[in-house]
Short mmCIF file of C-alpha atoms in Angstrom, two decimals:
data_model
loop_
_atom_site.label_atom_id
_atom_site.label_comp_id
_atom_site.label_asym_id
_atom_site.label_seq_id
_atom_site.Cartn_x
_atom_site.Cartn_y
_atom_site.Cartn_z
CA UNK A 1304 0.51 125.51 66.90
CA UNK A 1305 4.00 126.47 68.01
CA UNK A 1306 4.50 127.93 71.46
CA UNK A 1307 6.55 131.02 70.58
CA UNK A 1308 6.62 132.30 74.17
CA UNK A 1309 8.27 129.07 75.30
CA UNK A 1310 10.69 129.22 72.37
CA UNK A 1311 11.66 132.81 73.27
CA UNK A 1312 12.22 131.80 76.91
CA UNK A 1313 14.47 128.96 75.78
CA UNK A 1314 16.46 131.30 73.55
CA UNK A 1315 16.93 133.79 76.41
CA UNK A 1316 18.20 131.01 78.65
CA UNK A 1317 20.67 129.91 75.98
CA UNK A 1318 21.91 133.48 75.52
CA UNK A 1319 22.27 133.88 79.29
CA UNK A 1320 24.43 130.76 79.40
CA UNK A 1321 26.79 131.86 76.61
CA UNK A 1322 29.29 133.90 78.72
CA UNK A 1323 29.54 131.05 81.22
CA UNK A 1324 30.12 128.49 78.48
CA UNK A 1325 32.92 130.70 77.14
CA UNK A 1326 34.33 131.17 80.66
CA UNK A 1327 34.44 127.46 81.47
CA UNK A 1328 35.38 126.13 78.03
CA UNK A 1329 38.35 123.79 78.40
CA UNK A 1330 38.29 124.01 82.21
CA UNK A 1331 38.12 121.14 84.70
CA UNK A 1332 35.09 120.94 87.00
CA UNK A 1333 35.04 118.42 89.85
CA UNK A 1334 31.60 117.32 91.03
CA UNK A 1335 30.83 115.32 94.15
CA UNK A 1336 27.72 113.26 93.38
CA UNK A 1337 25.71 111.84 96.26
CA UNK A 1338 22.66 112.10 98.46
CA UNK A 1339 19.13 112.12 97.04
CA UNK A 1340 20.41 113.05 93.57
CA UNK A 1341 22.04 109.63 93.36
CA UNK A 1342 19.10 107.64 94.77
CA UNK A 1343 16.30 109.16 92.67
CA UNK A 1344 16.11 107.56 89.21
CA UNK A 1345 14.85 110.68 87.41
CA UNK A 1346 17.45 112.91 89.05
CA UNK A 1347 20.09 110.33 88.15
CA UNK A 1348 19.18 110.48 84.47
CA UNK A 1349 19.08 114.28 84.57
CA UNK A 1350 22.52 114.34 86.22
CA UNK A 1351 23.97 112.16 83.46
CA UNK A 1352 22.48 114.47 80.82
CA UNK A 1353 23.92 117.50 82.65
CA UNK A 1354 27.40 115.96 82.55
CA UNK A 1355 27.02 115.07 78.86
CA UNK A 1356 26.07 118.68 78.08
CA UNK A 1357 29.13 119.93 79.98
CA UNK A 1358 31.29 117.71 77.82
CA UNK A 1359 29.70 118.86 74.56
CA UNK A 1360 30.19 122.56 75.33
CA UNK A 1361 33.85 122.02 76.14
CA UNK A 1362 34.13 121.47 79.89
CA UNK A 1363 36.08 118.61 81.46
CA UNK A 1364 33.99 117.12 84.30
CA UNK A 1365 35.40 114.73 86.90
CA UNK A 1366 32.91 112.88 89.14
CA UNK A 1367 33.51 111.66 92.69
CA UNK A 1368 30.64 109.71 94.22
CA UNK A 1369 29.51 108.55 97.62
CA UNK A 1370 27.35 105.59 98.52
CA UNK A 1371 26.65 105.52 102.27
CA UNK A 1372 22.98 104.42 102.02
CA UNK A 1373 23.87 101.65 99.56
CA UNK A 1374 26.62 100.42 101.88
CA UNK A 1375 24.24 100.44 104.83
CA UNK A 1376 21.64 98.46 102.89
CA UNK A 1377 24.16 95.78 101.93
CA UNK A 1378 25.54 95.52 105.48
CA UNK A 1379 21.99 95.05 106.78
CA UNK A 1380 21.36 92.33 104.18
CA UNK A 1381 24.51 90.53 105.34
CA UNK A 1382 23.59 90.99 109.03
CA UNK A 1383 26.72 93.05 109.67
CA UNK A 1384 26.13 95.67 112.35
CA UNK A 1385 27.22 99.22 111.53
CA UNK A 1386 28.77 101.35 114.23
CA UNK A 1387 29.19 105.12 113.98
CA UNK A 1388 31.44 107.47 115.94
CA UNK A 1389 31.04 111.21 115.48
CA UNK A 1390 29.22 110.60 112.18
CA UNK A 1391 31.90 108.26 110.78
CA UNK A 1392 31.25 104.60 110.02
CA UNK A 1393 33.64 102.37 111.98
CA UNK A 1394 35.14 100.18 109.26
CA UNK A 1395 36.67 96.85 110.27
CA UNK A 1396 38.09 94.39 107.72
CA UNK A 1397 34.72 92.71 107.10
CA UNK A 1398 32.97 96.05 106.64
CA UNK A 1399 35.75 97.31 104.37
CA UNK A 1400 35.20 94.35 102.05
CA UNK A 1401 31.53 95.32 101.75
CA UNK A 1402 32.35 99.03 101.30
CA UNK A 1403 34.71 98.26 98.44
CA UNK A 1404 32.31 95.79 96.83
CA UNK A 1405 29.41 98.28 96.91
CA UNK A 1406 31.29 101.47 95.99
CA UNK A 1407 33.62 100.06 93.34
CA UNK A 1408 31.71 97.06 92.03
CA UNK A 1409 28.14 98.35 92.07
CA UNK A 1410 27.60 102.09 92.58
CA UNK A 1411 30.55 103.20 90.45
CA UNK A 1412 29.54 101.01 87.51
CA UNK A 1413 25.90 102.12 87.70
CA UNK A 1414 26.97 105.77 87.40
CA UNK A 1415 29.37 104.96 84.56
CA UNK A 1416 26.59 103.12 82.75
CA UNK A 1417 24.17 106.07 83.06
CA UNK A 1418 26.79 108.46 81.71
CA UNK A 1419 27.59 106.20 78.79
CA UNK A 1420 23.86 105.86 77.99
CA UNK A 1421 23.75 109.69 77.90
CA UNK A 1422 26.51 109.57 75.24
CA UNK A 1423 29.15 110.75 77.71
CA UNK A 1424 32.19 108.46 77.58
CA UNK A 1425 32.92 107.55 81.20
CA UNK A 1426 35.54 105.40 82.95
CA UNK A 1427 35.12 104.09 86.48
CA UNK A 1428 38.06 104.21 88.88
CA UNK A 1429 38.84 103.52 92.50
CA UNK A 1430 41.82 104.89 94.40
CA UNK A 1431 43.61 101.60 93.75
CA UNK A 1432 43.68 102.14 89.98
CA UNK A 1433 47.09 103.56 89.12
CA UNK A 1434 47.42 104.40 92.84
CA UNK A 1435 45.02 107.24 92.10
CA UNK A 1436 44.26 107.99 95.77
CA UNK A 1437 47.17 107.56 98.15
CA UNK A 1438 45.82 107.32 101.68
CA UNK A 1439 46.74 106.89 105.31
CA UNK A 1440 44.73 105.88 108.34
CA UNK A 1441 42.57 108.71 109.63
CA UNK A 1442 43.19 109.49 113.29
CA UNK A 1443 40.13 111.30 114.58
CA UNK A 1444 40.58 113.45 117.66
CA UNK A 1445 37.55 114.56 119.64
CA UNK A 1446 37.97 117.56 121.90
CA UNK A 1447 35.57 117.96 124.82
CA UNK A 1448 35.40 120.84 127.26
CA UNK A 1449 37.73 120.34 130.26
CA UNK A 1450 38.60 116.81 129.09
CA UNK A 1451 41.70 115.24 127.59
CA UNK A 1452 41.33 114.93 123.79
CA UNK A 1453 40.10 111.47 122.81
CA UNK A 1454 41.62 109.59 119.84
CA UNK A 1455 38.99 107.40 118.19
CA UNK A 1456 40.04 104.37 116.14
CA UNK A 1457 37.71 104.15 113.14
CA UNK A 1458 39.43 101.12 111.63
CA UNK A 1459 39.88 101.24 107.86
CA UNK A 1460 38.81 104.86 107.50
CA UNK A 1461 41.42 106.94 105.70
CA UNK A 1462 42.34 110.37 104.46
CA UNK A 1463 43.90 111.39 101.15
CA UNK A 1464 47.58 112.29 101.18
CA UNK A 1465 48.17 112.28 97.43
CA UNK A 1466 46.35 112.18 94.07
CA UNK A 1467 47.82 110.80 90.84
CA UNK A 1468 46.64 113.74 88.74
CA UNK A 1469 48.40 112.49 85.61
CA UNK A 1470 46.05 109.53 85.34
CA UNK A 1471 43.04 111.85 85.36
CA UNK A 1472 44.47 114.44 82.98
CA UNK A 1473 45.37 111.63 80.57
CA UNK A 1474 41.79 110.37 80.55
CA UNK A 1475 40.41 113.89 80.19
CA UNK A 1476 42.69 114.60 77.24
CA UNK A 1477 41.26 111.52 75.50
CA UNK A 1478 37.70 112.74 76.03
CA UNK A 1479 36.76 110.46 78.93
CA UNK A 1480 34.93 111.46 82.10
CA UNK A 1481 36.56 109.87 85.17
CA UNK A 1482 34.15 108.56 87.81
CA UNK A 1483 35.94 107.98 91.11
CA UNK A 1484 34.91 105.74 94.01
CA UNK A 1485 36.29 107.07 97.33
CA UNK A 1486 38.47 104.09 98.20
CA UNK A 1487 42.19 104.67 98.74
CA UNK A 1488 45.32 102.64 99.39
CA UNK A 1489 48.44 103.19 101.49
CA UNK A 1490 52.08 102.31 100.77
CA UNK A 1491 51.62 98.84 102.29
CA UNK A 1492 48.57 98.04 100.16
CA UNK A 1493 45.96 98.55 102.89
CA UNK A 1494 42.56 99.68 101.61
CA UNK A 1495 40.69 102.60 103.20
CA UNK A 1496 37.18 103.99 103.09
CA UNK A 1497 37.45 107.77 102.57
CA UNK A 1498 34.85 110.52 102.87
CA UNK A 1499 33.69 111.36 99.33
CA UNK A 1500 33.60 115.13 99.97
CA UNK A 1501 37.23 115.01 101.09
CA UNK A 1502 38.19 113.02 98.00
CA UNK A 1503 36.42 115.52 95.75
CA UNK A 1504 38.25 118.41 97.40
CA UNK A 1505 41.62 116.65 97.12
CA UNK A 1506 41.04 115.75 93.46
CA UNK A 1507 39.94 119.31 92.63
CA UNK A 1508 43.04 120.72 94.29
CA UNK A 1509 45.38 118.28 92.54
CA UNK A 1510 43.85 119.15 89.16
CA UNK A 1511 43.69 122.92 89.91
CA UNK A 1512 40.05 122.71 88.87
CA UNK A 1513 38.15 125.83 87.94
CA UNK A 1514 35.18 124.81 90.08
CA UNK A 1515 34.29 122.31 92.78
CA UNK A 1516 30.61 121.41 93.21
CA UNK A 1517 29.32 119.39 96.18
CA UNK A 1518 25.79 118.05 95.64
CA UNK A 1519 23.96 117.71 98.96
CA UNK A 1520 20.46 117.23 100.35
CA UNK A 1521 20.19 120.82 101.60
CA UNK A 1522 19.91 124.17 99.82
CA UNK A 1523 23.43 125.19 100.86
CA UNK A 1524 24.87 126.98 103.89
CA UNK A 1525 22.12 128.58 105.99
CA UNK A 1526 22.47 131.45 108.45
CA UNK A 1527 21.02 131.48 111.99
CA UNK A 1528 17.59 132.37 110.59
CA UNK A 1529 17.71 129.50 108.07
CA UNK A 1530 18.22 131.85 105.13
CA UNK A 1531 20.52 130.72 102.32
CA UNK A 1532 23.93 132.37 102.21
CA UNK A 1533 24.47 132.66 98.47
CA UNK A 1534 28.06 133.92 98.35
CA UNK A 1535 30.87 133.95 100.89
CA UNK A 1536 34.48 135.10 100.96
CA UNK A 1537 37.05 132.91 102.69
CA UNK A 1538 37.08 135.32 105.65
CA UNK A 1539 33.28 135.23 105.98
CA UNK A 1540 33.32 131.44 105.76
CA UNK A 1541 35.89 131.11 108.54
CA UNK A 1542 33.73 133.32 110.76
CA UNK A 1543 30.89 130.79 110.44
CA UNK A 1544 33.01 128.24 112.31
CA UNK A 1545 33.57 130.68 115.17
CA UNK A 1546 29.96 131.80 115.60
CA UNK A 1547 28.50 128.29 115.49
CA UNK A 1548 26.55 128.73 112.25
CA UNK A 1549 28.12 125.60 110.77
CA UNK A 1550 26.83 122.40 112.34
CA UNK A 1551 27.12 118.63 111.85
CA UNK A 1552 27.85 117.32 108.39
CA UNK A 1553 28.20 120.80 106.92
CA UNK A 1554 31.49 121.34 108.78
CA UNK A 1555 33.58 118.77 106.84
CA UNK A 1556 31.99 119.89 103.56
CA UNK A 1557 33.02 123.49 104.14
CA UNK A 1558 36.48 122.45 105.29
CA UNK A 1559 37.07 120.47 102.11
CA UNK A 1560 35.93 123.48 100.05
CA UNK A 1561 38.42 125.74 101.84
CA UNK A 1562 41.20 123.18 101.43
CA UNK A 1563 40.47 122.93 97.71
CA UNK A 1564 40.52 126.71 97.29
CA UNK A 1565 43.77 126.82 99.22
CA UNK A 1566 45.21 124.39 96.67
CA UNK A 1567 44.27 126.52 93.68
CA UNK A 1568 40.61 125.75 92.92
CA UNK A 1569 38.80 128.81 91.59
CA UNK A 1570 35.54 128.56 93.53
CA UNK A 1571 33.60 125.94 95.47
CA UNK A 1572 29.83 125.57 95.71
CA UNK A 1573 27.64 123.55 98.05
CA UNK A 1574 24.33 123.07 96.25
CA UNK A 1575 21.07 121.17 96.44
CA UNK A 1576 21.28 117.99 94.38
CA UNK A 1577 17.54 117.44 94.85
CA UNK A 1578 16.92 120.22 92.32
CA UNK A 1579 16.73 118.86 88.79
CA UNK A 1580 19.55 120.14 86.54
CA UNK A 1581 21.26 121.72 89.55
CA UNK A 1582 24.69 121.44 87.91
CA UNK A 1583 23.59 123.42 84.85
CA UNK A 1584 21.74 125.99 86.96
CA UNK A 1585 24.85 126.61 89.05
CA UNK A 1586 27.35 126.83 86.22
CA UNK A 1587 25.38 128.44 83.39
CA UNK A 1588 22.88 130.91 84.89
CA UNK A 1589 23.25 134.38 86.38
CA UNK A 1590 21.65 133.47 89.70
CA UNK A 1591 23.18 130.05 90.27
CA UNK A 1592 22.00 128.00 93.23
CA UNK A 1593 23.51 126.98 96.54
CA UNK A 1594 26.32 128.67 98.46
CA UNK A 1595 29.41 129.71 96.54
CA UNK A 1596 32.69 130.17 98.39
CA UNK A 1597 34.91 132.56 96.47
CA UNK A 1598 38.53 131.82 95.70
CA UNK A 1599 41.04 133.99 93.92
CA UNK A 1600 39.57 133.60 90.41
#
């Protein structure tokens, strides 16, 4: 016997999604993929299906992925000690070789394979391909109360100074989904490990993406009482830095969202990648999930 109640619910969901499908048709959406969503096999398959659905309804997704836990596991297996300063992995030449091997040679190709299995044509890239991500050494400055600012040398850790957007738009125009490993290169050919959130923000800005989505292992930005802040203006977001609401790893995520919006991205959302189909829920439902930072469109 057919379950008509379930069928009616499905039809209502499809109707609810229609205005969002029309709104985003033909638009570029940049998605940072990482955290638990990338480690859990079921969530990984669901993510690939989400991206395939975006493609089939006319969106142009671009994926940027992380891989910190996978890098750590490989370094442990090779008996290479990891050092961290202010949350950043200190990356010497030996560590950089492992970072590139894991991100570009393993993690990137696994994601590409899952997308292709979901009938979503995907191409894996690193920042070295077509000089996609032009980088420079990241000089981290730590400011302490009543102390001289300290400059910390993180080794081969970099920051993005340029994105070859034409390479990505060319692939998108041919129906491919670019999958980008956060490894960049400078003018002298030096390779750098770059924060994946920062890469996603830079890519979104270079492409003037309609939306930027950062998948995380938390519900979004929480207020002092641990309640989810569902929607923020730029002004309200900046106030969260001043009042101490933003802590730890959320600070660079929010900064990259603001940078992307400043470079023309419509809106940026920090959402919980542990929720199955989180990408579809955010883009195609009235409620959405996570914290959305509003841009100018």
